[in-house]
Phi, psi and omega in degrees: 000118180296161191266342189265101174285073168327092176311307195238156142314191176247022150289273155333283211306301196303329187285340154283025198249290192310303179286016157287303168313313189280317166316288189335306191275005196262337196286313186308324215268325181311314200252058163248328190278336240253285184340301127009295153275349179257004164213048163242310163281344159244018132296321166316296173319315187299290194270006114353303189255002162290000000 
């Protein structure tokens, strides 16, 4: 008895593999843009008070 139980074919598996990917990479972009716009504004903050 294998210990890796298989839920789904391997269809299923790979089509949530793939959406998974694309969430993943919609989550990345968010907080990379978030990041991004935050240090941007205190570089902006910085040479402001200079």
């Amino acid at each position: 008895m294998s210990s890796k139980q298989e839920f789904f074919d391997e269809a299923t598996n790979r089509q949530f593999m793939e959406e998974d990917s694309e969430a993943w990479n919609a989550i990345c972009t968010i907080l990379l843009t978030i990041i991004s716009i935050g240090l941007g504004l205190a570089f902006l903050g910085v040479y402001l008070t200079m």
